Amino acid sequence: MTHSRRVARLAVALFATPALAAQVRVNPTGVSVSAMNATTVFLTYGGLRGQRAIEAIWCGELIPAAPAIGLRCDPATVFGQLPARYDLSRPGTTSFTDVMSIPASVAHAAYQAAQRGATSTFFYVRRFVSANGGPDEYVAVTCRLTGGGARAPFSLTDVHLQFAGDDVLPFIAPGELPPPISARIAYTGTGRLVGRWEVILPGEDLPSSRDLLTEGSLPPDERGRQRRFTQLERFSVFLPPDGQVTLPGPDLHRLPTAADGTYRVLLRIEATDDRETDSNLDNAGSGSGIVHSGAVAGFSLPALRYVVAGAGARTATGDMSPLRLVSPRDDESISPGRPLAVSWTPGAGTSADFYHVEFETREGAPLFAALLPRTARRYDAPTWMIERGAATGIRWRVTGLAANGAHLNSTAWRTMRIVGPGSQPASPPR
Amino acid sequence: MLFIAATARPSRAQLAQLSAGAPLAASANVEPGATVASNATVAISLNRPLSPDEGELALIVGGLDVTAVAERSARGVVYRPGAIALPVGHTELALFRRRAGVWSEIRRFSLTVVQAAGVGASFDKNATLGNTGQVAEGHSQGSASPTRRTFQDFVLNAGLRSTIEKDGLSIVTQSNYVGVTQRQQALRFGTLANRAPMLDLSDYRVTLQRSGSALAVGHVNFGTSRHLANGFAARGGTFTVTKGATTLSLGALNGSSQLGWDNIVGLERADNRVFGAALAREMFAAHPGSLRLEVTVLDGSKAPAPSFTRAAVVDAERSTGGTMQLSAALPNQRARVTAGYTRSRFENPANDPQLAADLLGRNRPRAETRGARFVEASMAALQNLAVPIAGASSLTFGFREERVDPLFASVAAQAAADRQQDNVDAIFSLGAVTAQGSQSWGRDNLGNVASVLTTNNVASTGTIALPLARIARIGARANWLPVVTVALNRTHQMAAGMPVNGAFRAQDLPNQVSASGDVAAQWQLGRWRASLRLNRAGQDNRQDERQNADFASGVNALSVGHTLGSSGDVSIDAGTEFQLSKERNERTRVQRVSVNGALPLPSAFRATLSLSAVDTRLPTGASSLTSDERLELSRPLPLWPGANGANRGQVFVRFARSSSLLPDPALAPLAPAARIGNRQWTLATGLSLRLL
């Protein structure tokens, strides 16, 4: 169908059936959404007369809903329906709030339709059913395909809490620091992300899934009423229209680790003022004023758990926070007879009890090794060891060991080239 | 040099040598050539104390320097093998005197070491039984009643870990478990609800390693390709074998990280698993890193469910693809370049019944094969160049180009599709001052779809760190000068034009400048620490009919902390935040203060205190005030202490109170200042007992 025919059809639908004009209104009526990724929008419906919201469907074209009221989706252009797992709608007496979470696959389908020549707009249509035998009403929101940056609603579409970049539930010994926490967040639009890190202590009743929603996803009368827990830190950061950010977690020293038990770190996000996520209640016919819903999200935020238990239960942290070699750099030239110090850094939270520093020839023949305590960060190698490896070059690495000798994590090998005339070895090798 | 067996009686002549300045001689608790167990303690004593100007002792056992983990004194060294046993067989011990990098051998002798019973294998286990309960609760009228006013719950946390090493083969196992008595506390209650097991598997990993090869099952990760499989971590298995300069890695993983007994190897569900293979080769084996080629292929599917630490708007996904990545560096590492190209076929299969229902028909997105590429290079123009007065200086330039086609995706990596990004940056250090700057240019709608909005993006960032004391070269009272960091960020995003047939109006086309600036100062004065942070950000809309829709926001924050001995700390944080909508002249203001403290008390008690208050003033209506107070007292229980003297138990009592004054939505139209007060308090107790 050509664009002009679709517009004409839409005009007929809008103007030729005035008697069936929709009474239920929505705000915003149109939004810019990401063509490649998910987008979430807070919607307010007003003018309800006891109707009940039923399904919500995305589609490429609208057709008259007669004998029902409004415009409904053309069944031939349906892209999908709002999955139940993202349905955060909340009924009121005369208003209804909804959180439209558009999966990327729906945007992809609309994009492919646009590639084929269709218009890039698509629609989100909610059906309302009358409780007293009246006709159904359909209310549509227009979605425009964009890059999802500026002018798109400021919404969180992916929140991934991690310990040192890994999905783990670490078991740590009392008093030990867990690996560093971060939140990898994908978002649309731009705005200020305001919130706080909290922790649920052992013995505290757990929050409901609604307690874990971002504040911007809640109807206005529920805001500020979510359960709060022990606050670790507040944050307020401005997010440019980049789409991705890694939010650093709280200061690890503030995480309680003295008492045994399971702890849950929460990311709490507060609603901020974002023009693109505003719902104008006057326009929606559900009151007066504007509801700000910056940082809306279509899901409950995850809790990041860690368990304080005995040493035997510690999670191997090799994948979470690998050791890193510092110096010398890979393939660096060193001189025989000169002092050689190798250094490394443990990943934060690494729980190695010892470090094992190994030196080998480039062919892998062992030259020398050292066993060092957990506090060590460098080792001064004997100069005669360098003489032993002068002919082939030397490679070295560091391995973190548990108290029982178990390998927790190892670095990759680094090599050193021995160049220049050597001085007399400080101690002749035997 | 003189060696005396510890069992021999010293002669009169030998005793005469014990005076200071006499030649050093060493005696050991074992005879040379003796047969000892691999866990035997080795003690070596000197005939006289080593004076400080003679250096220090160093002990090498079987080529392993154990000095740092041995018990050292001026009279000798005692080494108790722990993490690493004495090497079995003919083992040489050497005692050195080490001074200013010069090693002087005092004595060398050999032992015959035999495997000690139990050595070569270790087994750790741990189990902690915890009781936590709420013994009293109170809340104000109108506050929601908790689902459980009082309760007593029990939790079991347990872990097992073992290591076996024999004939070059090492087997390491590790697993953790959580058991609860209340279903809502179960590990998988969030996904299985009432079907969640009360005792569940948190994680496990089994690793078999032999020289050059490793097999891992459990929580593993796979892939180093930016656009295809980038550190993808989940339950599954990986096998890696290295031969010479070539490494082959195979991986079979679940589609997302998971917990629990179900799907124990992570590969049971065909719609939620990923298979991959990666081959890496150092082209010049003698110069690893100089030229490295990596090829990765991947095939996988993901169910529409994120991992247990992630929440997202997700779809069912399936992708098949391959990538080639080449990296090269000069021998001195001053220039590096990495480039890669990925091709991936991606689709959203029809196995998401919640999304599809019976509605989709032919409108499901089609499978697409698309590409992604990147090139990044860096060059150190200056490296540790000695600059008069300033000190060593370095300057590194970087360049990055990245293009990801529209609709490109892989199940094991997160790539921002439909974007072209070019970036240049520079990192500069001049003595103690370090600075970084970057400029990037971006564009989307690479498919040039006429009805889709095209956006251009220009972003600039700059940071500088100024350790003032080092810059001013102040020695005395240097701690009074802070380390100051400044960060600036500016992004200009604008529409390239009006899309055709896209239902866009002029005000829907972005032309927005976002700017953000941060200034922070940090002090460390002995046990005191302080930080001050100022942030300002603005959003300047320039498109038609939106010129006034601008925002300004900012944060002022102050933090002061004091360390109390080895186990105590007190900190106070205070700050103000604001957000201003210039178009509506609406200002939201937040004032906050929090106090956190951990204090050691007499009789092994420990107090933990947490107080916070937040006052939020909205543009209209009443302000809201929330506050939280928590005080916890804990104490170890001296119940049958373990072999190392550690206590096996702990008890705590915690009082927590939350209160809020919030605008009353019911009365807001009539009385905007009306507020509702809510208060809740709880008294909780806990007891933990380490069983193993």
CSV table of N, CA, C and O in Angstrom, one decimal, chain B residues 154-218:
chain,number,residue,atom,x,y,z
B,154,PHE,N,16.0,-19.4,58.7
B,154,PHE,CA,17.3,-20.0,58.8
B,154,PHE,C,17.9,-20.1,57.4
B,154,PHE,O,17.2,-20.3,56.4
B,155,VAL,N,19.2,-19.9,57.4
B,155,VAL,CA,19.9,-19.9,56.1
B,155,VAL,C,21.2,-20.8,56.2
B,155,VAL,O,21.8,-20.8,57.3
B,156,LEU,N,21.4,-21.6,55.2
B,156,LEU,CA,22.7,-22.4,55.2
B,156,LEU,C,23.5,-22.0,54.0
B,156,LEU,O,23.0,-22.0,52.9
B,157,ASN,N,24.7,-21.5,54.3
B,157,ASN,CA,25.6,-21.2,53.2
B,157,ASN,C,26.8,-22.2,53.2
B,157,ASN,O,27.4,-22.3,54.3
B,158,ALA,N,27.1,-22.8,52.2
B,158,ALA,CA,28.1,-23.9,52.2
B,158,ALA,C,28.9,-23.8,50.9
B,158,ALA,O,28.5,-23.4,49.9
B,159,GLY,N,30.1,-24.3,51.0
B,159,GLY,CA,31.0,-24.3,49.9
B,159,GLY,C,32.0,-25.5,50.0
B,159,GLY,O,32.4,-25.9,51.1
B,160,LEU,N,32.4,-26.0,48.8
B,160,LEU,CA,33.4,-27.0,48.8
B,160,LEU,C,34.4,-26.6,47.8
B,160,LEU,O,34.1,-26.0,46.7
B,161,ARG,N,35.7,-27.0,48.1
B,161,ARG,CA,36.7,-26.7,47.1
B,161,ARG,C,37.8,-27.8,47.3
B,161,ARG,O,38.1,-28.2,48.4
B,162,SER,N,38.3,-28.2,46.2
B,162,SER,CA,39.3,-29.3,46.2
B,162,SER,C,40.4,-29.0,45.1
B,162,SER,O,40.1,-28.4,44.1
B,163,THR,N,41.6,-29.5,45.4
B,163,THR,CA,42.7,-29.4,44.4
B,163,THR,C,43.4,-30.7,44.5
B,163,THR,O,43.8,-31.2,45.6
B,164,ILE,N,43.6,-31.3,43.3
B,164,ILE,CA,44.4,-32.5,43.2
B,164,ILE,C,45.5,-32.3,42.1
B,164,ILE,O,45.1,-31.8,41.0
B,165,GLU,N,46.7,-32.5,42.5
B,165,GLU,CA,47.8,-32.3,41.5
B,165,GLU,C,48.6,-33.6,41.5
B,165,GLU,O,49.1,-34.0,42.5
B,166,LYS,N,48.8,-34.1,40.3
B,166,LYS,CA,49.5,-35.4,40.2
B,166,LYS,C,50.1,-35.5,38.8
B,166,LYS,O,49.3,-35.3,37.8
B,167,ASP,N,51.4,-35.8,38.7
B,167,ASP,CA,52.0,-36.0,37.4
B,167,ASP,C,51.7,-34.9,36.4
B,167,ASP,O,51.4,-35.2,35.2
B,168,GLY,N,51.7,-33.7,36.8
B,168,GLY,CA,51.5,-32.5,35.9
B,168,GLY,C,50.0,-32.3,35.6
B,168,GLY,O,49.7,-31.3,34.9
B,169,LEU,N,49.1,-33.1,36.1
B,169,LEU,CA,47.7,-32.8,35.9
B,169,LEU,C,47.1,-32.2,37.2
B,169,LEU,O,47.3,-32.7,38.3
B,170,SER,N,46.4,-31.1,37.0
B,170,SER,CA,45.8,-30.5,38.2
B,170,SER,C,44.2,-30.5,38.0
B,170,SER,O,43.8,-30.2,36.9
B,171,ILE,N,43.5,-30.9,39.0
B,171,ILE,CA,42.1,-30.9,39.0
B,171,ILE,C,41.6,-30.0,40.1
B,171,ILE,O,41.9,-30.2,41.3
B,172,VAL,N,40.9,-28.9,39.8
B,172,VAL,CA,40.4,-28.0,40.8
B,172,VAL,C,38.9,-28.0,40.7
B,172,VAL,O,38.3,-27.8,39.6
B,173,THR,N,38.3,-28.2,41.8
B,173,THR,CA,36.8,-28.1,41.9
B,173,THR,C,36.4,-27.0,42.9
B,173,THR,O,37.1,-26.8,43.9
B,174,GLN,N,35.2,-26.4,42.6
B,174,GLN,CA,34.7,-25.4,43.6
B,174,GLN,C,33.2,-25.3,43.4
B,174,GLN,O,32.7,-25.3,42.2
B,175,SER,N,32.5,-25.3,44.4
B,175,SER,CA,31.0,-25.2,44.3
B,175,SER,C,30.5,-24.5,45.6
B,175,SER,O,31.1,-24.6,46.7
B,176,ASN,N,29.4,-23.8,45.4
B,176,ASN,CA,28.8,-23.1,46.6
B,176,ASN,C,27.3,-23.3,46.6
B,176,ASN,O,26.7,-23.5,45.5
B,177,TYR,N,26.7,-23.4,47.8
B,177,TYR,CA,25.3,-23.7,47.9
B,177,TYR,C,24.6,-22.8,48.9
B,177,TYR,O,25.3,-22.3,49.8
B,178,VAL,N,23.3,-22.5,48.7
B,178,VAL,CA,22.6,-21.7,49.6
B,178,VAL,C,21.3,-22.4,49.9
B,178,VAL,O,20.5,-22.9,49.0
B,179,GLY,N,21.0,-22.6,51.2
B,179,GLY,CA,19.7,-23.2,51.6
B,179,GLY,C,19.0,-22.2,52.5
B,179,GLY,O,19.6,-21.5,53.2
B,180,VAL,N,17.6,-22.2,52.4
B,180,VAL,CA,16.8,-21.3,53.1
B,180,VAL,C,15.6,-22.0,53.7
B,180,VAL,O,15.3,-23.1,53.2
B,181,THR,N,14.9,-21.4,54.6
B,181,THR,CA,13.7,-22.0,55.2
B,181,THR,C,12.5,-21.2,54.7
B,181,THR,O,11.4,-21.6,55.0
B,182,GLN,N,12.7,-20.1,54.1
B,182,GLN,CA,11.6,-19.3,53.6
B,182,GLN,C,11.7,-19.2,52.1
B,182,GLN,O,12.8,-18.8,51.6
B,183,ARG,N,10.7,-19.6,51.4
B,183,ARG,CA,10.8,-19.7,49.9
B,183,ARG,C,11.2,-18.4,49.2
B,183,ARG,O,12.0,-18.4,48.3
B,184,GLN,N,10.7,-17.3,49.7
B,184,GLN,CA,11.0,-16.0,49.1
B,184,GLN,C,12.5,-15.7,49.1
B,184,GLN,O,13.0,-14.8,48.4
B,185,GLN,N,13.3,-16.3,50.1
B,185,GLN,CA,14.7,-16.1,50.2
B,185,GLN,C,15.5,-17.0,49.2
B,185,GLN,O,16.7,-16.9,49.1
B,186,ALA,N,14.8,-18.0,48.6
B,186,ALA,CA,15.5,-18.9,47.8
B,186,ALA,C,16.2,-18.3,46.6
B,186,ALA,O,15.8,-17.2,46.1
B,187,LEU,N,17.3,-18.9,46.2
B,187,LEU,CA,18.1,-18.3,45.1
B,187,LEU,C,17.3,-18.0,43.9
B,187,LEU,O,17.5,-16.9,43.2
B,188,ARG,N,16.4,-18.9,43.5
B,188,ARG,CA,15.7,-18.7,42.2
B,188,ARG,C,14.2,-18.3,42.4
B,188,ARG,O,13.4,-18.6,41.5
B,189,PHE,N,13.9,-17.7,43.5
B,189,PHE,CA,12.5,-17.4,43.7
B,189,PHE,C,12.0,-16.4,42.7
B,189,PHE,O,10.9,-16.4,42.2
B,190,GLY,N,12.9,-15.5,42.2
B,190,GLY,CA,12.6,-14.5,41.2
B,190,GLY,C,12.1,-15.1,39.9
B,190,GLY,O,11.3,-14.5,39.2
B,191,THR,N,12.6,-16.3,39.6
B,191,THR,CA,12.2,-16.9,38.3
B,191,THR,C,11.3,-18.1,38.5
B,191,THR,O,10.4,-18.4,37.6
B,192,LEU,N,11.4,-18.8,39.6
B,192,LEU,CA,10.6,-20.0,39.7
B,192,LEU,C,9.5,-19.9,40.8
B,192,LEU,O,8.6,-20.8,40.9
B,193,ALA,N,9.5,-18.8,41.5
B,193,ALA,CA,8.5,-18.5,42.5
B,193,ALA,C,8.3,-19.7,43.5
B,193,ALA,O,9.3,-20.2,44.0
B,194,ASN,N,7.2,-20.3,43.6
B,194,ASN,CA,7.0,-21.3,44.6
B,194,ASN,C,7.6,-22.7,44.2
B,194,ASN,O,7.6,-23.6,45.0
B,195,ARG,N,8.2,-22.7,43.0
B,195,ARG,CA,8.9,-24.0,42.6
B,195,ARG,C,10.4,-23.9,42.9
B,195,ARG,O,11.1,-24.8,42.6
B,196,ALA,N,10.8,-22.7,43.4
B,196,ALA,CA,12.2,-22.5,43.7
B,196,ALA,C,12.7,-23.5,44.8
B,196,ALA,O,12.1,-23.6,45.8
B,197,PRO,N,13.8,-24.3,44.5
B,197,PRO,CA,14.3,-25.2,45.6
B,197,PRO,C,14.8,-24.4,46.8
B,197,PRO,O,15.3,-23.3,46.7
B,198,MET,N,14.5,-25.0,47.9
B,198,MET,CA,15.0,-24.4,49.2
B,198,MET,C,16.5,-24.5,49.4
B,198,MET,O,17.1,-23.7,50.0
B,199,LEU,N,17.1,-25.6,48.8
B,199,LEU,CA,18.5,-25.7,48.8
B,199,LEU,C,19.0,-25.7,47.4
B,199,LEU,O,18.6,-26.6,46.6
B,200,ASP,N,19.8,-24.8,47.0
B,200,ASP,CA,20.1,-24.6,45.6
B,200,ASP,C,21.6,-24.4,45.4
B,200,ASP,O,22.3,-24.0,46.3
B,201,LEU,N,22.0,-24.7,44.2
B,201,LEU,CA,23.4,-24.5,43.8
B,201,LEU,C,23.6,-23.1,43.3
B,201,LEU,O,22.9,-22.6,42.4
B,202,SER,N,24.5,-22.5,43.9
B,202,SER,CA,24.9,-21.1,43.5
B,202,SER,C,25.8,-21.1,42.3
B,202,SER,O,25.5,-20.4,41.3
B,203,ASP,N,26.8,-21.8,42.4
B,203,ASP,CA,27.8,-21.9,41.2
B,203,ASP,C,28.7,-23.1,41.4
B,203,ASP,O,28.8,-23.6,42.5
B,204,TYR,N,29.3,-23.5,40.3
B,204,TYR,CA,30.3,-24.5,40.4
B,204,TYR,C,31.3,-24.4,39.3
B,204,TYR,O,31.0,-23.7,38.3
B,205,ARG,N,32.4,-25.0,39.5
B,205,ARG,CA,33.4,-25.0,38.4
B,205,ARG,C,34.4,-26.1,38.6
B,205,ARG,O,34.9,-26.3,39.7
B,206,VAL,N,34.6,-26.9,37.6
B,206,VAL,CA,35.6,-28.0,37.6
B,206,VAL,C,36.6,-27.7,36.5
B,206,VAL,O,36.3,-27.5,35.4
B,207,THR,N,37.9,-27.6,36.9
B,207,THR,CA,39.0,-27.3,35.9
B,207,THR,C,40.0,-28.4,35.9
B,207,THR,O,40.5,-28.8,37.0
B,208,LEU,N,40.3,-29.0,34.8
B,208,LEU,CA,41.3,-30.0,34.6
B,208,LEU,C,42.4,-29.3,33.7
B,208,LEU,O,42.1,-28.8,32.7
B,209,GLN,N,43.6,-29.3,34.2
B,209,GLN,CA,44.7,-28.6,33.5
B,209,GLN,C,45.9,-29.4,33.4
B,209,GLN,O,46.3,-30.0,34.4
B,210,ARG,N,46.5,-29.5,32.3
B,210,ARG,CA,47.7,-30.1,32.0
B,210,ARG,C,48.5,-29.2,31.2
B,210,ARG,O,47.9,-28.3,30.6
B,211,SER,N,49.8,-29.3,31.2
B,211,SER,CA,50.6,-28.4,30.4
B,211,SER,C,50.1,-28.2,29.0
B,211,SER,O,50.0,-29.2,28.2
B,212,GLY,N,49.7,-27.0,28.7
B,212,GLY,CA,49.3,-26.7,27.3
B,212,GLY,C,47.8,-26.9,27.1
B,212,GLY,O,47.3,-26.6,26.0
B,213,SER,N,47.1,-27.4,28.0
B,213,SER,CA,45.6,-27.6,27.7
B,213,SER,C,44.8,-27.5,29.0
B,213,SER,O,45.4,-27.7,30.1
B,214,ALA,N,43.6,-27.1,28.9
B,214,ALA,CA,42.7,-26.9,30.1
B,214,ALA,C,41.3,-27.2,29.6
B,214,ALA,O,40.8,-26.7,28.6
B,215,LEU,N,40.6,-27.9,30.5
B,215,LEU,CA,39.2,-28.1,30.3
B,215,LEU,C,38.4,-27.6,31.5
B,215,LEU,O,38.8,-27.9,32.7
B,216,ALA,N,37.4,-26.7,31.3
B,216,ALA,CA,36.7,-26.1,32.4
B,216,ALA,C,35.2,-26.4,32.2
B,216,ALA,O,34.7,-26.2,31.1
B,217,VAL,N,34.5,-26.7,33.2
B,217,VAL,CA,33.1,-26.9,33.2
B,217,VAL,C,32.5,-26.2,34.4
B,217,VAL,O,33.0,-26.2,35.5
B,218,GLY,N,31.4,-25.5,34.1
B,218,GLY,CA,30.8,-24.7,35.2
B,218,GLY,C,30.6,-23.3,34.7
B,218,GLY,O,30.2,-23.0,33.6
